[in-house]
C-alpha cells in the first residue's frame, strides 16, 4: 500500500469523527425544524381559536348595543326585520341577525323570510333564557340558510329583569375558515367539528373525503380532538393510508361552546422543508470532503512523495549500518523537514552512542579488573594482617626485653612502627576493596546524630519537616560510628521516599530499658538497657504483609531500579552485629517508626580512654580457648595470653575446638578467628560452642571478612580487628569477660 493511499486512509479516518458530528448536527437541525413545524401547526390552531374568541366577544358587544336600540323594541315585525337587515349589511360575517320571542318563536330576521320557526329545541336558546347578560354559543347548521354557523345568542331583559326577547347572530364559520385558509397560504387544512363529531367545515384539499354534515365520531381524529387534556398534535393515518399531522386548539372557551378547531398538514409536507435542508447540507459536506481528499492526494503526490523518498534512502543507509549517512539540505518546512532533521540527529546520536558503547566497554573491562584487584587485595590483606599481628606483637616483646639496650630497643620500635604503617596500608586496601571489618567504639550516639543533622536535612529536601529529640543523661554504647551514620541515612532516605508530597520526620535518641515483653522484629525478647535511636515519619506506611518481610534481603516495594531492597537488611544486620535489636511499627496511611537499640556500656568514659597509657598485665586467671589456623598468629596469641596471666588452650580449626568444649574442664572465653579453612567459620563455631556451654563468652578476631560478621542469635560476642597491640588485646579480653550476660 503506497504512502499516498495510507495518507488518504488516514485523512478519511480523521474526517470520520468531524463528519459524523456534522451529520449528527444536520440531523438535529432537521429534528428541530420538524419540531418547529409542529409547533407552528399548533400555533395556527390556537391562533384561529383566539381569533374566533375575539369574534365572539365582538358579537357580544354588538348584541349589547342592539339590545338598547329602540328599533328592536317594537311590535312591528317588518320594521324590526328591516332594521336588522341594515345592521347585517354592515356585518357581512353574519349569515343573519334575528330576534326570538320568549316562547321560542322567530319574531324578525335580517333575511326578511317571514318564516315561522320554533327554536325551543336549540341549546343556545335554552341557555340564553336562563343567562343573566352573558352570550350563549352553539355551532349548528342554520335553519334559514343551511350553512354551518356559530349561533351567538344574547338575552334582552327589561329593567325588572323579565326576558323581552333573545337577540341572535349567526356567525358564518365557512367564511371564517376561508379567511384563515387564505392566510395560511394553502399549506394547511382547516377542520371544524362540533361536540358530536359532525363536520362543520371540511378541508378543501389534501384528499379529505367526509363532506360537511357527515359524522366522524368513531374516528381516531375525533377522539384526539375531543380528548380533554391530550397532546396538542398527533400523527394519524386516513382511510387511504396517507399520514397526516393534526393540531387541535385547546382554548377552553371554544371547547366549552362545543366547537373543535383542527389544523392539519400531510406528514410529507411537514418534513419536506427539513428534508430539503438536510439534503442540501449533506451535499455541501460531501463536496467539501471530496475537495479536501483531492487536495490531499495532490499534496501527497507533488510535495510528500519526493521528500519521503529522501527519508527512505536515509533509512536504508542506516539499516545497512552507515551511521555517517545524512539527508543534505535544503529541508522542507513543516513536519517532513522536522523529521529529516530528527533523523539526521538520530544518526548523529547513534554514532555518538557507538563511540560511547566502545568507551563503556573499555570502562567495564577496567571495572572488572578493579573488582578482581579488590578480591586480590582482600585476600592479601588477610594474610598481611596475620603477619603484621605477629610482627607487631613480637616487636613489642623485643622492645620490653631490650629496654637496657637503647640501640636494639630503637630497632624494635622501628619494627613496631613499620608494622603499624603496614596495618594502615592493609586498612586502606580493605577500604578500597569495600571489605573493612566492623570497628565498634564507645560513642555518644546523640553527639553522632547532631553531627549528621545538616546532611540529613539536605537529604530530605525542603518539602519535609525534620525534627530531633534527645533524652537526658544518655548512656554510651559501643557502636561503629561510620556504620551508624550509614544506617541512619538509609532510614531517613526510606522515610523520604514514603513522603513524596511532604510530611514530618523525627529522629529521637533516648535511654530505654526493655523487658521480657519487648520483642524485636523476629519476635524474640531481648531484655536489658539500651540506647534507642528512633526514626518516625508521617508517610504512606506499610501493610502487615509488607512489615513482615521488610527486613528480608532484596525485598522492596519500590519500582524496578528505584531500590535494591538491601537498605533495611543492612540496618538490621548492623544492629544485630552491634549486639542490639530492631523494632518496626507501621500502618497504611499512618506512617512508620523504626527503632534501633544498642546495648548500654556500663564502664565510665575515662576508663575507656585509657589505652593511651601503658597498661599493667591484668591478673587474668580465666581459661581461654584460642582457635586460629595461622601457626605464627596462634603461637603469638598463646604467648601473649599466658603473659597476661590466662590459661590457654589452642586449636587450629573449629571441629577441634568443639572437641575441647565437649570434654570436662572450665573454658571462660572462646577467642576465634572469623575466616578459617575446613568449612567452619568463627560465627558457626561460636553458635555451636555456646550451645554446648551456655554463658560462654566469645571474642572474634579478623583481618579480613568477605561478608560482615553476623553474630549468631543468643551469642554474646565482640570482634577485635587484626593487627592488634598487646594493650588492645588485654583491654578487649577484660571487657568481654567482664560484660554481664544478656
XYZ file of C-alpha atoms in Angstrom:
742
model
C 0.000 0.000 0.000
C 1.520 3.307 -1.072
C 2.115 6.256 1.186
C -0.470 8.315 -0.676
C -3.101 5.636 -0.124
C -2.181 5.392 3.543
C -2.328 9.166 3.845
C -5.757 9.246 2.224
C -6.968 6.500 4.552
C -5.608 8.491 7.478
C -7.359 11.651 6.288
C -10.614 9.760 5.769
C -10.310 8.216 9.218
C -9.588 11.647 10.677
C -12.624 13.078 8.877
C -14.980 10.393 10.143
C -15.389 11.920 13.581
C -15.998 15.542 12.479
C -18.121 14.343 9.562
C -20.175 12.228 11.936
C -20.546 15.191 14.267
C -21.569 17.475 11.395
C -24.006 14.852 10.108
C -25.424 14.463 13.590
C -25.776 18.218 13.759
C -27.633 18.216 10.451
C -29.982 15.517 11.735
C -30.528 17.516 14.903
C -31.289 20.593 12.827
C -33.782 18.549 10.819
C -35.406 17.361 14.013
C -35.512 20.942 15.281
C -37.128 22.144 12.063
C -39.740 19.376 12.262
C -40.448 20.316 15.872
C -40.737 23.949 14.814
C -43.184 22.963 12.054
C -45.266 21.031 14.605
C -45.192 23.996 16.948
C -46.279 26.245 14.073
C -49.166 23.880 13.323
C -50.303 24.038 16.950
C -49.860 27.797 16.960
C -52.044 28.106 13.831
C -54.859 26.181 15.518
C -54.541 28.276 18.658
C -54.397 31.451 16.562
C -57.675 30.547 14.748
C -59.324 29.755 18.077
C -58.059 33.026 19.521
C -59.409 34.945 16.525
C -62.792 33.215 16.854
C -62.848 34.093 20.514
C -62.336 37.721 19.608
C -65.144 37.476 17.081
C -67.461 36.104 19.781
C -66.511 38.960 22.086
C -67.156 41.473 19.283
C -70.554 39.916 18.614
C -71.390 40.128 22.311
C -70.596 43.848 22.232
C -72.779 44.231 19.103
C -75.635 42.463 20.923
C -75.181 44.739 23.896
C -75.542 47.782 21.634
C -78.512 46.425 19.653
C -80.347 45.494 22.842
C -80.639 49.192 23.609
C -81.827 50.164 20.109
C -85.405 51.400 20.058
C -85.914 49.909 16.583
C -85.901 46.430 18.091
C -88.213 47.283 20.951
C -91.266 47.223 18.706
C -94.153 45.009 17.721
C -93.693 45.909 14.063
C -92.117 42.789 12.641
C -91.375 44.321 9.262
C -89.717 47.373 10.736
C -87.666 45.152 13.038
C -86.556 42.933 10.136
C -85.664 45.974 8.039
C -83.516 47.357 10.851
C -81.713 44.049 11.302
C -81.209 43.791 7.553
C -79.436 47.151 7.594
C -77.283 46.038 10.506
C -76.383 42.804 8.773
C -75.195 44.750 5.707
C -72.583 46.358 7.925
C -71.504 42.999 9.384
C -71.170 40.548 6.474
C -69.542 37.906 8.711
C -73.034 37.047 9.934
C -75.425 34.991 7.769
C -78.295 36.525 9.654
C -79.338 38.504 12.695
C -82.731 37.851 14.262
C -84.812 38.150 17.402
C -86.621 35.310 19.192
C -89.657 35.715 21.373
C -89.517 34.300 24.908
C -91.789 31.467 23.733
C -89.128 30.332 21.218
C -90.819 31.597 18.064
C -88.956 33.629 15.478
C -90.025 37.276 15.515
C -87.946 39.138 12.938
C -84.765 38.422 10.975
C -82.372 40.258 8.697
C -83.200 37.938 5.788
C -86.915 39.014 5.892
C -88.085 35.459 5.220
C -91.251 35.819 7.332
C -90.837 32.149 8.178
C -92.258 30.675 11.316
C -89.663 28.812 13.359
C -89.817 27.183 16.762
C -86.365 27.390 18.343
C -87.174 25.867 21.712
C -85.080 22.816 20.850
C -81.895 24.805 20.332
C -79.358 24.593 23.147
C -78.309 28.196 22.724
C -81.974 29.321 23.241
C -82.315 27.280 26.411
C -79.051 28.619 27.750
C -79.833 32.229 26.845
C -83.214 32.118 28.596
C -81.566 31.480 31.928
C -78.484 33.600 31.288
C -78.035 36.910 33.047
C -76.388 39.095 30.450
C -73.852 36.583 29.031
C -73.963 35.268 25.492
C -74.772 31.617 24.719
C -72.799 29.964 21.905
C -73.572 26.828 19.859
C -72.200 25.589 16.498
C -75.100 24.391 14.263
C -76.380 24.391 10.708
C -78.699 27.408 10.226
C -82.349 26.556 9.590
C -82.830 29.577 7.395
C -79.579 29.240 5.393
C -78.451 25.639 5.886
C -74.866 26.898 6.434
C -72.602 25.945 9.310
C -72.734 28.823 11.712
C -71.851 29.662 15.231
C -75.046 30.850 16.920
C -74.341 33.661 19.390
C -77.434 34.444 21.492
C -77.930 37.277 23.962
C -80.978 37.708 26.339
C -82.541 41.169 26.321
C -84.344 41.855 29.585
C -86.482 44.663 30.970
C -85.404 46.822 33.855
C -87.340 44.429 36.076
C -85.336 41.529 34.698
C -88.086 39.994 32.640
C -86.989 38.433 29.355
C -88.177 40.630 26.477
C -86.545 38.715 23.579
C -83.345 36.918 22.594
C -81.067 38.560 20.087
C -79.292 36.013 17.844
C -76.408 36.455 15.391
C -75.339 33.573 13.122
C -71.550 33.797 12.620
C -70.560 32.301 9.275
C -67.951 29.552 10.027
C -67.346 28.834 6.329
C -66.250 32.392 5.541
C -64.217 32.467 8.746
C -62.417 29.250 7.744
C -61.871 30.532 4.170
C -60.234 33.683 5.518
C -57.770 31.738 7.615
C -57.212 29.237 4.846
C -56.031 32.080 2.588
C -53.906 33.459 5.410
C -52.152 30.107 5.869
C -51.118 30.179 2.190
C -52.886 26.906 1.438
C -50.173 24.960 3.299
C -52.533 23.731 5.981
C -56.013 22.286 6.131
C -58.727 23.635 8.452
C -61.361 21.392 10.010
C -64.236 22.417 12.334
C -66.165 19.750 14.280
C -68.958 20.008 16.799
C -69.058 18.058 20.037
C -70.892 15.153 18.325
C -68.245 14.717 15.634
C -70.240 16.437 12.878
C -68.112 18.107 10.211
C -68.961 21.815 10.204
C -66.123 22.998 7.960
C -64.213 20.497 5.829
C -60.765 20.870 4.200
C -60.937 21.768 0.521
C -57.806 19.796 -0.459
C -55.491 17.047 0.737
C -57.859 14.246 -0.191
C -60.392 14.858 2.574
C -63.381 12.573 1.841
C -66.004 13.319 4.507
C -68.453 16.052 3.420
C -69.879 18.819 5.562
C -72.594 17.417 7.800
C -71.015 13.947 7.960
C -70.079 12.478 11.307
C -66.585 11.190 12.185
C -67.479 10.466 15.816
C -65.885 6.998 15.743
C -62.593 8.038 14.159
C -59.158 8.408 15.812
C -59.165 12.037 14.671
C -62.311 12.860 16.636
C -61.040 11.024 19.727
C -57.859 13.022 19.510
C -59.806 16.312 19.133
C -62.245 15.541 21.955
C -59.588 14.400 24.455
C -59.802 16.899 27.305
C -56.107 17.018 28.194
C -54.415 15.274 25.271
C -51.318 16.225 23.351
C -51.581 19.330 21.144
C -50.690 17.399 17.946
C -50.774 13.853 16.669
C -49.854 11.924 13.539
C -52.811 9.964 12.108
C -53.412 7.852 9.011
C -56.511 8.452 6.901
C -58.572 5.845 5.096
C -56.302 5.968 2.064
C -53.202 5.301 4.151
C -51.837 8.861 3.969
C -50.088 10.123 7.079
C -51.494 13.409 8.357
C -50.399 15.533 11.288
C -53.224 17.335 13.091
C -53.139 20.016 15.767
C -56.183 20.939 17.856
C -56.859 24.214 19.615
C -57.151 23.755 23.340
C -58.836 27.128 24.079
C -61.283 26.419 26.957
C -63.957 28.902 25.790
C -64.155 27.432 22.282
C -64.214 23.854 23.517
C -66.888 24.804 26.066
C -69.030 26.038 23.178
C -68.828 22.543 21.657
C -66.558 23.537 18.765
C -63.287 21.768 17.882
C -60.866 23.649 15.649
C -58.180 21.498 13.978
C -55.397 22.422 11.599
C -53.741 19.615 9.659
C -50.961 19.001 7.210
C -49.629 15.984 5.387
C -46.558 14.497 7.029
C -44.609 14.702 3.786
C -45.368 18.393 3.515
C -44.480 18.919 7.168
C -40.969 17.407 6.858
C -40.325 18.432 3.255
C -38.523 21.666 4.119
C -36.453 19.985 6.834
C -35.518 17.136 4.498
C -34.592 19.573 1.772
C -32.314 21.469 4.167
C -30.743 18.194 5.329
C -30.029 17.085 1.766
C -28.522 20.455 0.928
C -26.267 20.366 3.993
C -25.137 16.814 3.319
C -24.420 17.722 -0.291
C -22.264 20.653 0.822
C -20.421 18.388 3.298
C -19.845 15.768 0.592
C -18.466 18.325 -1.858
C -16.172 19.790 0.804
C -14.911 16.312 1.715
C -14.204 15.442 -1.902
C -12.324 18.703 -2.419
C -10.279 18.018 0.724
C -9.432 14.495 -0.408
C -8.443 15.772 -3.841
C -6.196 18.363 -2.242
C -4.572 15.756 -0.006
C -3.993 13.481 -2.990
C -2.299 16.273 -4.933
C -0.226 17.249 -1.880
C 0.819 13.650 -1.314
C 1.752 13.241 -4.971
C 3.586 16.538 -5.536
C 5.024 17.535 -2.152
C 5.252 14.461 0.042
C 6.353 11.709 -2.319
C 9.770 13.133 -3.216
C 10.602 14.062 0.357
C 9.548 10.649 1.616
C 11.872 9.129 -0.970
C 14.761 11.038 0.606
C 13.716 9.765 4.031
C 13.514 6.188 2.740
C 17.011 6.401 1.244
C 18.358 7.702 4.539
C 16.642 4.929 6.487
C 18.047 2.295 4.130
C 21.609 3.506 4.678
C 21.085 3.493 8.419
C 19.720 -0.044 8.191
C 22.948 -1.100 6.464
C 24.916 0.308 9.389
C 26.140 3.510 7.770
C 25.780 5.882 10.726
C 27.537 8.631 8.791
C 24.521 8.937 6.443
C 22.775 12.324 6.468
C 19.946 13.976 4.483
C 21.541 17.032 2.903
C 19.751 20.400 2.948
C 17.589 22.067 1.866
C 14.990 20.571 4.161
C 11.306 21.347 3.559
C 9.323 23.200 6.168
C 6.818 21.586 8.473
C 6.778 18.063 9.834
C 8.732 16.451 6.972
C 11.570 18.889 7.413
C 11.466 18.320 11.145
C 11.519 14.557 10.562
C 14.588 14.890 8.321
C 16.380 16.937 10.948
C 15.306 14.429 13.603
C 16.598 11.546 11.508
C 19.900 13.342 10.992
C 20.078 13.990 14.722
C 19.253 10.347 15.440
C 22.033 9.179 13.149
C 24.452 11.539 14.843
C 23.257 10.348 18.255
C 23.682 6.707 17.223
C 27.179 7.467 16.026
C 27.975 9.059 19.359
C 26.373 6.126 21.197
C 28.522 3.694 19.244
C 31.573 5.580 20.434
C 30.138 5.703 23.954
C 29.476 1.946 23.920
C 33.070 1.371 22.932
C 34.162 3.621 25.783
C 31.785 1.878 28.219
C 33.137 -1.485 27.125
C 36.601 -0.301 27.988
C 35.386 1.063 31.310
C 33.567 -2.202 32.085
C 36.733 -4.124 31.427
C 38.564 -1.728 33.723
C 35.827 -2.103 36.367
C 36.071 -5.884 36.224
C 39.798 -5.606 36.561
C 39.389 -3.342 39.598
C 36.900 -5.778 41.119
C 39.376 -8.595 40.634
C 42.006 -6.396 42.249
C 39.640 -5.817 45.133
C 39.272 -9.555 45.628
C 43.028 -9.904 45.453
C 43.710 -7.088 47.904
C 41.167 -8.537 50.310
C 42.972 -11.867 50.339
C 46.367 -10.211 50.552
C 45.152 -8.008 53.421
C 44.052 -11.110 55.333
C 47.473 -12.698 55.091
C 49.210 -9.383 55.767
C 47.160 -8.795 58.903
C 48.127 -12.214 60.232
C 51.802 -11.448 59.566
C 51.506 -7.931 60.960
C 49.851 -9.277 64.103
C 52.918 -11.443 64.764
C 55.381 -8.716 63.781
C 53.716 -6.015 65.837
C 53.298 -8.257 68.880
C 56.813 -9.601 68.825
C 58.270 -6.125 68.281
C 56.505 -5.046 71.473
C 58.079 -8.033 73.279
C 61.508 -7.162 71.927
C 61.136 -3.539 72.948
C 60.264 -4.642 76.512
C 63.128 -7.160 76.725
C 65.706 -4.770 75.231
C 64.928 -1.817 77.445
C 68.588 -1.712 78.628
C 69.980 -1.707 75.077
C 68.920 1.562 73.563
C 70.145 0.731 70.070
C 68.301 -2.601 69.892
C 65.222 -1.108 71.543
C 65.182 1.581 68.846
C 65.345 -1.132 66.193
C 62.410 -2.953 67.873
C 60.439 0.294 67.966
C 61.171 0.850 64.281
C 59.855 -2.630 63.550
C 56.662 -1.842 65.515
C 56.297 1.485 63.696
C 56.722 -0.232 60.335
C 54.137 -2.854 61.348
C 51.674 -0.119 62.305
C 52.232 1.544 58.955
C 51.608 -1.809 57.309
C 48.399 -2.056 59.332
C 47.328 1.329 57.999
C 48.162 0.138 54.496
C 46.041 -3.001 54.846
C 43.148 -0.925 56.190
C 43.422 1.255 53.102
C 43.437 -1.840 50.916
C 40.334 -3.185 52.669
C 38.620 0.172 52.294
C 39.415 0.044 48.595
C 38.008 -3.488 48.388
C 34.951 -2.457 50.492
C 35.633 -5.310 52.923
C 36.687 -3.430 56.014
C 35.610 -5.238 59.231
C 33.274 -3.573 61.709
C 35.097 -1.277 64.141
C 32.902 -0.534 67.141
C 33.954 2.047 69.703
C 32.400 3.705 72.687
C 30.497 6.766 71.470
C 27.780 9.216 72.432
C 25.079 8.366 69.858
C 23.287 11.703 70.299
C 26.508 13.502 69.503
C 26.856 11.462 66.302
C 23.266 12.302 65.263
C 23.798 16.029 65.900
C 26.857 15.889 63.662
C 24.713 14.420 60.866
C 21.876 16.967 61.185
C 22.809 19.085 58.159
C 23.405 16.007 55.993
C 20.026 14.548 56.945
C 18.189 17.824 56.310
C 19.750 18.147 52.861
C 18.892 14.531 52.059
C 15.222 15.065 52.971
C 14.614 18.224 50.973
C 12.669 21.344 51.882
C 9.250 19.702 51.499
C 9.793 17.545 54.619
C 9.945 18.993 58.119
C 12.745 17.448 60.186
C 12.926 17.424 63.980
C 15.293 15.972 66.581
C 14.597 14.906 70.162
C 17.230 13.837 72.706
C 16.705 12.375 76.146
C 18.570 13.496 79.253
C 21.731 11.789 80.588
C 22.114 9.486 77.636
C 24.105 6.299 78.136
C 27.092 5.440 75.960
C 27.221 2.487 73.604
C 29.821 0.567 71.638
C 28.944 1.194 68.004
C 30.759 1.555 64.687
C 30.181 5.274 64.069
C 30.516 5.005 60.304
C 28.032 2.138 60.082
C 25.666 4.028 62.426
C 25.735 7.005 60.072
C 25.067 4.734 57.077
C 22.170 3.006 58.839
C 20.604 6.301 59.927
C 20.947 7.733 56.412
C 19.269 4.609 54.969
C 16.302 5.017 57.323
C 15.957 8.732 56.538
C 16.057 8.136 52.773
C 13.406 5.395 53.086
C 11.232 7.814 55.064
C 11.737 10.498 52.407
C 10.581 8.095 49.663
C 7.466 7.338 51.753
C 6.557 11.071 51.828
C 6.662 12.273 48.191
C 4.088 15.021 48.937
C 5.894 16.170 52.073
C 5.471 15.393 55.735
C 7.375 15.320 59.005
C 10.320 13.212 60.122
C 11.576 12.938 63.694
C 14.864 11.431 64.882
C 14.770 10.559 68.583
C 17.586 9.325 70.855
C 16.887 8.268 74.455
C 17.626 5.665 77.108
C 15.257 2.737 77.438
C 15.008 -0.484 79.412
C 13.373 -3.406 77.628
C 11.549 -6.163 79.450
C 10.638 -9.731 78.502
C 7.524 -8.483 76.668
C 9.516 -6.180 74.382
C 10.234 -8.132 71.184
C 12.451 -7.461 68.199
C 11.345 -7.897 64.577
C 11.932 -11.642 64.864
C 9.568 -11.892 67.837
C 12.325 -12.583 70.344
C 12.641 -10.872 73.762
C 15.921 -9.025 74.402
C 15.590 -7.501 77.875
C 18.223 -5.051 79.041
C 19.327 -1.427 78.989
C 19.722 0.182 75.587
C 20.251 3.473 73.829
C 17.378 3.797 71.366
C 17.529 5.613 68.023
C 14.009 6.026 66.523
C 13.185 7.399 63.063
C 9.496 8.348 62.740
C 7.778 9.558 59.556
C 4.238 10.543 58.535
C 4.408 8.780 55.170
C 2.259 6.195 53.438
C 3.073 3.411 55.883
C 3.129 -0.331 55.193
C 0.600 -3.126 55.237
C 1.069 -6.093 57.587
C 2.377 -8.401 54.855
C 4.973 -5.805 53.865
C 6.019 -5.243 57.508
C 6.567 -8.979 57.961
C 9.062 -9.021 55.056
C 10.573 -5.545 55.328
C 13.974 -6.770 56.563
C 14.324 -9.594 54.051
C 17.266 -9.066 51.684
C 16.255 -7.850 48.220
C 12.610 -7.377 49.232
C 11.341 -3.972 48.130
C 8.034 -2.347 47.198
C 9.703 0.309 45.066
C 9.727 0.344 41.283
C 12.387 -1.528 39.390
C 15.590 0.465 39.536
C 14.403 2.607 42.466
C 15.802 0.438 45.259
C 17.853 -2.708 45.907
C 15.938 -3.976 48.905
C 19.144 -4.064 50.967
C 18.759 -0.844 52.959
C 16.714 -2.235 55.850
C 18.606 -5.533 55.651
C 21.867 -3.634 56.252
C 20.280 -1.749 59.149
C 19.048 -4.997 60.682
C 22.419 -6.731 60.269
C 24.292 -3.762 61.738
C 22.045 -3.623 64.789
C 22.332 -7.373 65.336
C 26.107 -7.280 64.822
C 26.314 -4.461 67.351
C 24.543 -6.647 69.933
C 21.310 -4.726 69.651
C 17.922 -5.224 68.060
C 15.389 -3.598 65.711
C 11.679 -2.876 66.042
C 9.341 -1.738 63.258
C 5.854 -0.292 63.633
C 3.799 0.810 60.621
C 0.217 1.060 59.378
C -1.115 2.126 55.968
C -1.521 5.928 55.731
C -0.379 6.258 59.376
C 3.386 6.492 58.839
C 6.195 4.290 60.165
C 8.680 4.208 63.035
C 11.903 2.170 63.031
C 13.687 1.782 66.385
C 17.316 0.683 66.759
C 18.503 -0.452 70.204
C 22.212 -0.501 71.099
C 23.374 -2.083 74.398
C 24.379 0.264 77.184
C 28.051 0.355 78.231
C 28.370 0.447 81.994
C 32.065 1.378 82.115
C 32.909 5.041 82.628
C 34.208 7.060 79.725
C 37.556 7.913 81.303
C 38.271 4.205 81.786
C 37.569 3.523 78.134
C 40.098 6.141 77.026
C 42.930 4.546 78.996
C 44.661 2.732 76.073
C 46.959 5.700 75.550
C 48.820 4.780 78.783
C 50.792 1.579 79.302
C 48.590 -0.982 80.962
C 49.782 -3.418 83.526
C 49.356 -7.111 82.970
C 45.950 -7.914 84.479
C 45.509 -10.635 86.995
C 43.816 -12.907 84.493
C 43.020 -16.351 85.781
C 40.349 -17.450 83.325
C 40.735 -20.178 80.709
C 40.675 -19.076 77.081
C 40.188 -21.377 74.114
C 42.121 -19.954 71.117
C 41.117 -21.057 67.588
C 43.496 -19.775 64.881
C 44.522 -21.502 61.643
C 47.741 -19.485 61.181
C 50.536 -21.132 63.212
C 52.540 -17.957 63.852
C 49.495 -15.950 64.904
C 48.325 -18.799 67.138
C 51.723 -19.026 68.780
C 51.881 -15.263 69.282
C 48.386 -15.075 70.787
C 49.098 -18.013 73.081
C 52.252 -16.351 74.329
C 50.504 -13.008 74.869
C 47.635 -14.621 76.774
C 49.940 -16.547 79.022
C 51.888 -13.347 79.624
C 48.622 -11.701 80.652
C 48.028 -14.482 83.172
C 45.375 -16.544 81.388
C 45.210 -20.303 80.991
C 45.287 -21.066 77.293
C 44.048 -23.961 75.155
C 44.850 -23.672 71.415
C 43.357 -25.361 68.356
C 43.748 -24.738 64.628
C 40.133 -25.207 63.479
C 36.506 -25.276 64.591
C 35.914 -29.048 64.889
C 38.985 -29.403 67.129
C 37.690 -26.573 69.334
C 34.311 -28.304 69.687
C 36.063 -31.490 70.791
C 37.765 -29.492 73.546
C 34.464 -27.993 74.671
C 32.837 -31.416 74.815
C 35.404 -32.510 77.394
C 35.160 -31.570 81.087
C 37.031 -28.514 82.273
C 36.465 -24.788 82.558
C 36.543 -22.593 79.469
C 35.539 -18.975 80.079
C 36.095 -17.410 76.680
C 36.288 -18.538 73.057
C 38.845 -16.447 71.131
C 38.429 -17.400 67.470
C 39.348 -16.188 64.021
C 36.393 -15.357 61.741
C 37.591 -16.887 58.468
C 39.129 -20.338 58.781
C 39.623 -23.302 56.482
C 37.758 -26.553 56.897
C 34.230 -25.283 56.231
C 33.506 -23.938 59.742
C 33.890 -20.183 60.205
C 34.046 -18.391 63.525
C 30.318 -17.465 63.790
C 29.220 -21.086 63.278
C 31.807 -22.262 65.795
C 30.510 -19.681 68.293
C 26.912 -20.844 67.760
C 27.716 -24.490 68.413
C 30.083 -23.631 71.245
C 27.511 -21.574 73.130
C 25.004 -24.350 72.577
C 27.395 -26.747 74.311
C 28.281 -24.282 77.026
C 25.630 -21.594 77.649
C 27.126 -18.425 79.043
C 30.426 -18.896 77.196
C 31.901 -15.531 76.213
C 33.053 -15.105 72.603
C 35.673 -12.778 71.127
C 36.200 -12.777 67.364
C 39.366 -11.605 65.628
C 39.663 -10.872 61.926
C 41.930 -9.151 59.483
C 39.522 -9.636 56.584
C 35.930 -10.777 56.197
C 34.331 -11.448 52.821
C 30.991 -10.568 54.412
C 30.211 -8.582 57.577
C 30.371 -10.736 60.706
C 26.847 -11.930 61.511
C 26.534 -12.618 65.200
C 24.604 -15.854 65.856
C 21.363 -15.481 67.776
C 21.880 -15.655 71.521
C 25.678 -15.277 71.279
C 27.304 -12.518 73.336
C 30.309 -11.698 71.117
C 32.685 -8.901 70.199
C 35.329 -8.502 67.487
C 38.996 -7.478 67.648
C 40.490 -6.331 64.356
C 43.934 -7.557 63.247
C 46.622 -6.472 63.688
C 46.245 -5.565 67.332
C 48.596 -4.408 70.064
C 49.036 -6.104 73.388
C 47.090 -3.402 75.207
C 44.197 -3.682 72.674
C 44.108 -7.437 73.251
C 44.213 -7.065 77.021
C 41.505 -4.404 77.123
C 39.174 -6.327 74.802
C 39.658 -9.548 76.789
C 38.830 -7.894 80.092
C 35.872 -6.006 78.535
C 34.441 -9.210 77.072
C 34.965 -11.290 80.208
C 33.565 -8.554 82.466
C 30.463 -7.889 80.378
C 27.239 -9.055 82.093
C 25.437 -11.898 80.336
C 22.461 -10.994 78.148
